[in-house]
Short mmCIF file of C-alpha atoms in Angstrom, two decimals:
data_model
loop_
_atom_site.label_atom_id
_atom_site.label_comp_id
_atom_site.label_asym_id
_atom_site.label_seq_id
_atom_site.Cartn_x
_atom_site.Cartn_y
_atom_site.Cartn_z
CA MET W 1 0.00 0.00 0.00
CA GLY W 2 2.85 2.31 0.89
CA ASN W 3 4.51 1.67 -2.47
CA VAL W 4 1.27 2.51 -4.32
CA ALA W 5 0.93 5.78 -2.38
CA SER W 6 4.56 6.67 -3.03
CA SER W 7 4.18 5.92 -6.74
CA THR W 8 1.03 8.08 -6.98
CA LEU W 9 2.77 10.93 -5.15
CA PHE W 10 5.79 10.67 -7.43
CA LYS W 11 3.57 10.85 -10.53
CA SER W 12 1.70 13.85 -9.13
CA VAL W 13 4.92 15.70 -8.38
CA ARG W 14 6.26 14.85 -11.85
CA ILE W 15 3.09 16.20 -13.53
CA VAL W 16 3.30 19.45 -11.54
CA CYS W 17 6.99 19.84 -12.48
CA LEU W 18 6.24 19.16 -16.16
CA MET W 19 3.54 21.81 -16.20
CA ASP W 20 5.99 24.45 -14.96
CA TYR W 21 7.45 24.35 -18.45
CA ALA W 22 5.86 25.43 -21.70
CA ILE W 23 8.56 23.77 -23.81
CA GLU W 24 10.55 20.59 -23.11
CA ILE W 25 13.10 19.34 -25.61
CA GLU W 26 15.06 16.14 -25.02
CA ASN W 27 17.84 14.86 -27.27
CA LEU W 28 16.12 16.35 -30.32
CA LYS W 29 17.69 15.49 -33.68
CA LYS W 30 16.77 16.45 -37.22
CA ASP W 31 18.50 15.30 -40.40
CA PHE W 32 17.75 16.56 -43.90
CA LYS W 33 18.67 14.37 -46.87
CA GLU W 34 19.07 15.67 -50.40
CA GLY W 35 20.88 14.03 -53.30
CA GLY W 36 22.55 11.52 -51.01
CA VAL W 37 23.89 14.30 -48.75
CA VAL W 38 22.79 14.34 -45.10
CA THR W 39 22.67 17.63 -43.17
CA HIS W 40 22.49 17.32 -39.39
CA ALA W 41 20.37 20.37 -38.50
CA LEU W 42 19.89 19.36 -34.84
CA ARG W 43 22.36 17.12 -33.02
CA GLY W 44 20.76 16.18 -29.71
CA LEU W 45 19.26 19.43 -28.47
CA ASN W 46 18.13 19.62 -24.84
CA MET W 47 16.24 22.58 -23.44
CA LYS W 48 13.36 23.65 -21.18
CA ILE W 49 11.49 26.94 -21.30
CA ARG W 50 9.29 28.12 -18.43
CA LYS W 51 5.71 29.23 -18.88
CA GLY W 52 4.84 32.90 -19.44
CA GLU W 53 8.31 33.95 -20.61
CA ILE W 54 9.51 35.77 -23.68
CA PHE W 55 12.43 33.51 -24.49
CA GLY W 56 15.15 34.34 -27.01
CA LEU W 57 16.43 31.54 -29.25
CA LEU W 58 19.63 32.72 -30.90
CA GLY W 59 22.21 31.37 -33.29
CA PRO W 60 23.93 32.14 -36.59
CA ASN W 61 22.38 31.21 -39.92
CA GLY W 62 22.19 27.43 -40.17
CA SER W 63 22.50 26.89 -36.42
CA GLY W 64 19.18 25.03 -36.12
CA LYS W 65 16.99 27.63 -34.44
CA THR W 66 14.39 27.81 -37.22
CA THR W 67 14.37 24.01 -37.49
CA THR W 68 13.65 23.86 -33.74
CA ILE W 69 10.72 26.25 -34.04
CA HIS W 70 9.36 24.38 -37.06
CA ILE W 71 9.40 21.11 -35.10
CA LEU W 72 7.72 22.68 -32.07
CA SER W 73 5.02 24.25 -34.26
CA ASN W 74 4.39 20.98 -36.16
CA LEU W 75 5.65 22.19 -39.54
CA ILE W 76 8.21 19.38 -39.70
CA THR W 77 8.83 16.20 -37.69
CA PRO W 78 12.03 15.36 -35.81
CA THR W 79 14.31 12.49 -36.81
CA SER W 80 14.52 11.38 -33.18
CA GLY W 81 14.18 12.71 -29.66
CA THR W 82 11.14 14.28 -28.01
CA ALA W 83 9.59 17.73 -27.91
CA ARG W 84 6.59 18.77 -25.82
CA VAL W 85 4.50 21.93 -25.87
CA LEU W 86 2.63 22.44 -22.59
CA GLY W 87 3.04 18.74 -21.93
CA HIS W 88 1.79 17.61 -25.36
CA ASP W 89 4.19 15.55 -27.47
CA VAL W 90 4.55 17.07 -30.96
CA LEU W 91 4.49 13.60 -32.59
CA GLU W 92 1.84 11.89 -30.49
CA GLU W 93 -0.54 14.85 -30.03
CA PRO W 94 -0.03 17.16 -33.04
CA GLU W 95 -3.65 18.42 -33.06
CA LYS W 96 -3.42 19.52 -29.43
CA VAL W 97 -0.10 21.26 -30.07
CA ARG W 98 -1.54 23.15 -33.05
CA ALA W 99 -4.62 24.13 -31.03
CA ILE W 100 -2.59 25.85 -28.30
CA SER W 101 0.18 27.42 -30.36
CA GLY W 102 0.63 30.17 -32.95
CA MET W 103 3.37 30.83 -35.47
CA CYS W 104 4.51 34.03 -37.18
CA MET W 105 7.50 34.40 -39.49
CA GLY W 106 9.10 37.54 -40.88
CA GLY W 107 8.12 38.30 -44.47
CA THR W 108 5.00 36.10 -44.40
CA GLN W 109 3.00 36.26 -47.64
CA PHE W 110 -0.68 35.60 -48.34
CA LEU W 111 -2.75 35.55 -51.53
CA TRP W 112 -2.20 39.00 -52.95
CA ASP W 113 -5.79 39.71 -53.99
CA MET W 114 -7.25 38.91 -50.56
CA THR W 115 -7.90 41.62 -47.99
CA PRO W 116 -6.69 41.43 -44.36
CA ARG W 117 -10.24 40.73 -43.20
CA GLU W 118 -10.65 37.94 -45.76
CA ILE W 119 -7.29 36.45 -44.79
CA LEU W 120 -8.17 36.43 -41.10
CA LYS W 121 -11.62 34.96 -41.77
CA TYR W 122 -10.07 32.19 -43.89
CA TYR W 123 -7.61 31.16 -41.15
CA ALA W 124 -10.25 31.50 -38.43
CA LEU W 125 -12.36 28.98 -40.37
CA LEU W 126 -9.36 26.63 -40.56
CA PHE W 127 -9.03 26.92 -36.78
CA GLY W 128 -12.69 25.91 -36.51
CA LEU W 129 -13.83 29.06 -34.72
CA ARG W 130 -17.60 29.50 -34.48
CA SER W 131 -19.24 32.49 -36.18
CA ASP W 132 -19.64 34.77 -33.13
CA GLU W 133 -16.23 33.91 -31.73
CA ARG W 134 -14.61 34.32 -35.15
CA LYS W 135 -16.06 37.78 -35.68
CA ALA W 136 -15.16 38.92 -32.17
CA ARG W 137 -11.52 37.81 -32.44
CA ILE W 138 -11.03 39.33 -35.88
CA GLU W 139 -12.53 42.65 -34.71
CA ARG W 140 -10.29 42.68 -31.65
CA LEU W 141 -7.08 41.89 -33.54
CA VAL W 142 -7.81 44.33 -36.36
CA LYS W 143 -8.35 47.07 -33.79
CA ASP W 144 -5.48 46.16 -31.43
CA LEU W 145 -2.90 45.91 -34.22
CA GLY W 146 -4.00 49.06 -36.02
CA ILE W 147 -5.25 47.33 -39.18
CA THR W 148 -8.76 48.88 -39.22
CA LYS W 149 -8.13 51.50 -41.95
CA PHE W 150 -6.53 48.88 -44.22
CA GLN W 151 -8.73 45.84 -43.54
CA ASN W 152 -10.47 45.99 -46.93
CA MET W 153 -7.41 46.71 -49.09
CA GLN W 154 -5.90 43.94 -51.18
CA PHE W 155 -2.82 42.43 -49.58
CA TYR W 156 -0.45 43.46 -52.38
CA MET W 157 -1.33 47.13 -51.78
CA LEU W 158 -0.28 47.05 -48.11
CA SER W 159 3.04 48.35 -46.79
CA THR W 160 5.61 45.85 -45.50
CA GLY W 161 4.76 46.80 -41.93
CA MET W 162 1.02 46.37 -42.44
CA LYS W 163 1.58 42.98 -44.10
CA GLN W 164 3.52 41.87 -41.03
CA LYS W 165 0.75 43.10 -38.74
CA VAL W 166 -1.66 40.85 -40.66
CA ALA W 167 0.76 37.95 -40.16
CA VAL W 168 0.91 38.63 -36.41
CA ALA W 169 -2.90 38.84 -36.26
CA LYS W 170 -3.20 35.50 -38.10
CA SER W 171 -0.89 33.82 -35.56
CA LEU W 172 -3.13 35.02 -32.69
CA LEU W 173 -6.53 33.98 -34.08
CA ASN W 174 -6.69 30.77 -32.03
CA ASP W 175 -5.76 32.66 -28.84
CA PRO W 176 -2.54 30.63 -28.44
CA GLN W 177 -0.91 29.86 -25.12
CA VAL W 178 2.48 29.50 -26.85
CA LEU W 179 3.59 31.82 -29.65
CA PHE W 180 6.54 31.14 -31.96
CA LEU W 181 7.98 34.24 -33.60
CA ASP W 182 10.71 33.75 -36.21
CA GLU W 183 12.23 37.15 -37.13
CA PRO W 184 8.86 38.95 -36.67
CA THR W 185 10.28 42.49 -37.09
CA SER W 186 12.73 41.74 -39.91
CA GLY W 187 12.70 44.52 -42.52
CA LEU W 188 10.20 46.69 -40.66
CA ASP W 189 10.54 50.40 -40.02
CA VAL W 190 11.22 51.50 -36.45
CA GLU W 191 7.67 52.61 -35.62
CA VAL W 192 6.01 49.35 -36.68
CA ALA W 193 8.76 47.25 -35.04
CA ILE W 194 8.24 49.07 -31.73
CA MET W 195 4.48 48.59 -31.95
CA ILE W 196 4.84 44.84 -32.55
CA LYS W 197 7.39 44.49 -29.72
CA GLU W 198 5.06 46.28 -27.31
CA TYR W 199 2.17 44.04 -28.34
CA ILE W 200 4.29 40.90 -27.84
CA SER W 201 5.40 42.13 -24.42
CA GLY W 202 1.77 42.71 -23.43
CA LEU W 203 0.78 39.17 -24.43
CA ALA W 204 3.31 37.70 -22.02
CA LYS W 205 2.70 40.18 -19.22
CA ASP W 206 -1.09 40.44 -19.32
CA LYS W 207 -2.15 37.04 -20.70
CA GLY W 208 0.70 34.75 -19.63
CA VAL W 209 1.46 33.73 -23.22
CA THR W 210 4.82 31.99 -23.63
CA VAL W 211 6.72 33.58 -26.53
CA ILE W 212 9.72 31.96 -28.23
CA LEU W 213 11.49 34.62 -30.27
CA THR W 214 14.27 34.34 -32.83
CA SER W 215 15.82 37.53 -34.15
CA HIS W 216 19.04 38.82 -35.65
CA HIS W 217 18.32 42.13 -33.88
CA LEU W 218 20.09 41.25 -30.65
CA PHE W 219 19.23 44.57 -28.99
CA GLU W 220 15.59 43.57 -29.50
CA VAL W 221 16.12 40.22 -27.78
CA GLU W 222 17.97 41.89 -24.91
CA GLU W 223 15.11 44.34 -24.51
CA LEU W 224 12.32 41.74 -24.52
CA CYS W 225 13.79 38.52 -23.12
CA ARG W 226 14.71 37.57 -19.57
CA GLU W 227 16.32 34.32 -20.69
CA VAL W 228 18.00 33.25 -23.91
CA ALA W 229 19.56 30.15 -25.42
CA ILE W 230 22.35 30.27 -27.99
CA ILE W 231 22.62 27.28 -30.30
CA ASP W 232 25.28 26.55 -32.89
CA GLU W 233 25.62 23.65 -35.33
CA GLY W 234 22.48 22.06 -33.90
CA ARG W 235 23.69 22.00 -30.29
CA LEU W 236 22.97 24.10 -27.23
CA VAL W 237 25.94 26.33 -26.40
CA THR W 238 24.57 28.20 -23.40
CA LYS W 239 21.23 29.03 -21.75
CA GLY W 240 20.17 31.32 -18.93
CA SER W 241 19.47 34.92 -18.09
CA ILE W 242 21.51 37.42 -20.08
CA THR W 243 23.01 38.75 -16.84
CA ASP W 244 24.02 35.29 -15.66
CA ILE W 245 25.60 34.39 -19.01
CA LYS W 246 27.67 37.58 -18.95
CA THR W 247 28.76 36.82 -15.38
CA GLN W 248 29.67 33.19 -16.17
CA MET W 249 31.79 34.31 -19.10
CA ARG W 250 33.53 36.92 -16.92
CA PHE W 251 33.07 39.79 -19.29
CA PRO W 252 34.90 42.89 -18.05
CA ASP W 253 33.68 46.44 -18.54
CA ILE W 254 35.48 48.47 -21.19
CA ALA W 255 36.66 51.95 -20.19
CA TYR W 256 37.36 54.16 -23.21
CA PHE W 257 39.59 57.20 -22.71
CA CYS W 258 40.29 59.90 -25.27
CA LEU W 259 43.61 61.36 -24.12
CA ASP W 260 45.90 64.18 -25.24
CA ARG W 261 48.57 61.57 -26.02
CA LEU W 262 48.69 57.77 -26.47
CA THR W 263 52.29 57.05 -25.45
CA GLY W 264 53.61 55.97 -22.08
CA LEU W 265 50.60 53.84 -21.19
CA GLU W 266 52.57 50.76 -20.16
CA PHE W 267 51.83 51.47 -16.48
CA LEU W 268 48.21 50.35 -17.07
CA ASP W 269 49.25 46.69 -16.93
CA GLY W 270 50.33 47.15 -13.32
CA ILE W 271 47.03 48.50 -11.99
CA ASP W 272 44.85 46.09 -9.99
CA GLY W 273 41.58 45.42 -11.74
CA VAL W 274 42.94 46.17 -15.24
CA HIS W 275 43.07 43.21 -17.60
CA GLY W 276 44.73 44.65 -20.66
CA TYR W 277 44.25 47.57 -23.01
CA GLU W 278 44.21 48.37 -26.71
CA ILE W 279 45.03 51.61 -28.48
CA LYS W 280 42.79 52.33 -31.47
CA ALA W 281 40.33 54.83 -32.94
CA GLY W 282 42.19 57.74 -31.38
CA GLY W 283 41.89 56.46 -27.83
CA VAL W 284 42.65 53.63 -25.43
CA PHE W 285 40.22 50.81 -24.58
CA ILE W 286 40.93 49.35 -21.15
CA LYS W 287 39.41 46.12 -19.79
CA VAL W 288 38.49 46.65 -16.15
CA ASP W 289 36.72 44.81 -13.34
CA LYS W 290 33.09 45.75 -12.68
CA ASN W 291 34.09 48.02 -9.82
CA SER W 292 33.74 51.79 -9.59
CA GLU W 293 36.88 51.99 -7.39
CA VAL W 294 38.97 50.60 -10.28
CA ILE W 295 37.74 53.40 -12.57
CA SER W 296 38.40 56.04 -9.92
CA HIS W 297 41.92 54.72 -9.34
CA LEU W 298 42.53 54.58 -13.10
CA ILE W 299 41.52 58.22 -13.53
CA SER W 300 43.78 59.26 -10.65
CA GLU W 301 46.75 57.39 -12.15
CA LEU W 302 46.22 59.04 -15.55
CA LYS W 303 46.04 62.52 -14.04
CA GLU W 304 49.08 61.89 -11.86
CA ARG W 305 51.07 61.09 -15.00
CA GLN W 306 49.95 64.33 -16.63
CA PHE W 307 47.47 62.81 -19.09
CA ARG W 308 44.62 65.14 -20.01
CA ILE W 309 41.32 63.26 -20.33
CA ARG W 310 39.34 64.76 -23.18
CA ASP W 311 36.51 62.25 -23.07
CA MET W 312 35.58 59.02 -21.33
CA GLU W 313 32.96 56.31 -21.79
CA LEU W 314 32.22 53.10 -19.89
CA LYS W 315 30.91 50.25 -22.04
CA LYS W 316 28.98 47.35 -20.54
CA PRO W 317 28.99 44.02 -22.44
CA SER W 318 25.91 43.62 -24.63
CA LEU W 319 24.13 40.49 -25.79
CA GLU W 320 25.82 41.06 -29.15
CA ASP W 321 29.24 40.86 -27.47
CA VAL W 322 28.23 37.59 -25.80
CA PHE W 323 26.88 36.20 -29.08
CA LEU W 324 30.00 37.10 -31.06
CA LYS W 325 32.35 35.66 -28.47
CA ILE W 326 30.45 32.37 -28.24
CA VAL W 327 29.62 31.83 -31.89
CA ARG W 328 32.40 33.61 -33.78
CA ARG W 329 35.07 33.43 -31.08
CA LYS W 330 35.54 37.18 -31.50
CA GLU W 331 37.42 39.12 -28.83
CA TYR W 332 35.39 41.60 -26.80
CA VAL W 333 36.73 45.19 -26.92
#
C-alpha cells in the first residue's frame, strides 16, 4: 500500500513539475537528406522553457533555431528525440499542439488579392472558430494591431509593416498559449517594429502567453527577453538569463579614454583590476573589473602622469558581445 501511495505521489509531483514548463526538448535530432547528402540540422538538443516567458532563441544562420521552431510548431517532424509543448508531445498529439500554439515568421505572404479581413476569416475557419467567436476575435485583432483603416485593401497594396501586422494577427486567431515568432520584425521600419514588440510584451505580461522569439536584432532580444539560449551547429551552447551568461563568461567592462597623447601607457598593466588595453580609434580601450573603485583609481593614475582626459565612456557588455564571443570566437573590446 505504501509503495502505491509513493508511486502516486511521485507521478503527481512529476506532472506538476512538467507543467511548470511550456517547452521541453530532449535529445532532439533532425536530419535533412538531399541528393545523397545528409545535413544534421539538430544534433541532440536539450532545453526547457518556463511558462509565461519571452524567451530568445539565438544562433547564426544554419544553427538550427528555425528548425527547432518548425518542429515545435508541427511544420516538420524530428528524426529522433522528443519535444513537448505544454506537456503535449509534438508527434503523439499534433492536433493539441496546433490548437494551443501560434506561429509568425518575418516576411510572411498571403494571396495578394485577398484583404486582411478575408485572410483572417479564412484562417479562423481553418481553426474551426464558431461564427460569433470568429467575428469577435477578428474585430479585436484588427483594432489592437492598427489594421482597421486597411482591412479591406488587397494584400499586395499594403506596406511591409502592415503585411507583417496581418501575419501577427493571423498567428493570434486561435488565442494561443504558446507563440513562436521567427524574425517577426525583420525589414520593418522602427515605428512598426516598436508597436509589434510592445504588443508581444503585453501578451506575455497580461495574458501569460509563452513567446519563443528568434531575431538577428540582438538589442531587441535583450530588450524583450529575460532568458535566452544560444545554439550553434544544432547543439545548445549556453542558456540562462543574459546577466548570468555575462557573469559566467567573466566579461569585463570596457573603459574608453580619449587622451591628449597615447604614449607611455605601459603602467596600465600594473594596476589592480585592469586586464589589458588596446590603443585604437584615437583612444585607449581598457578592460576593467566591474568596480567603480577601479575606474576612480585609473583616472587618478592618468592625471598623476599628466594625461589630459578629453573624453571618457564606460561600455557594458551587450548580448551582441556575448553572441559574437560564443559563436564567432571574436574578442570583446
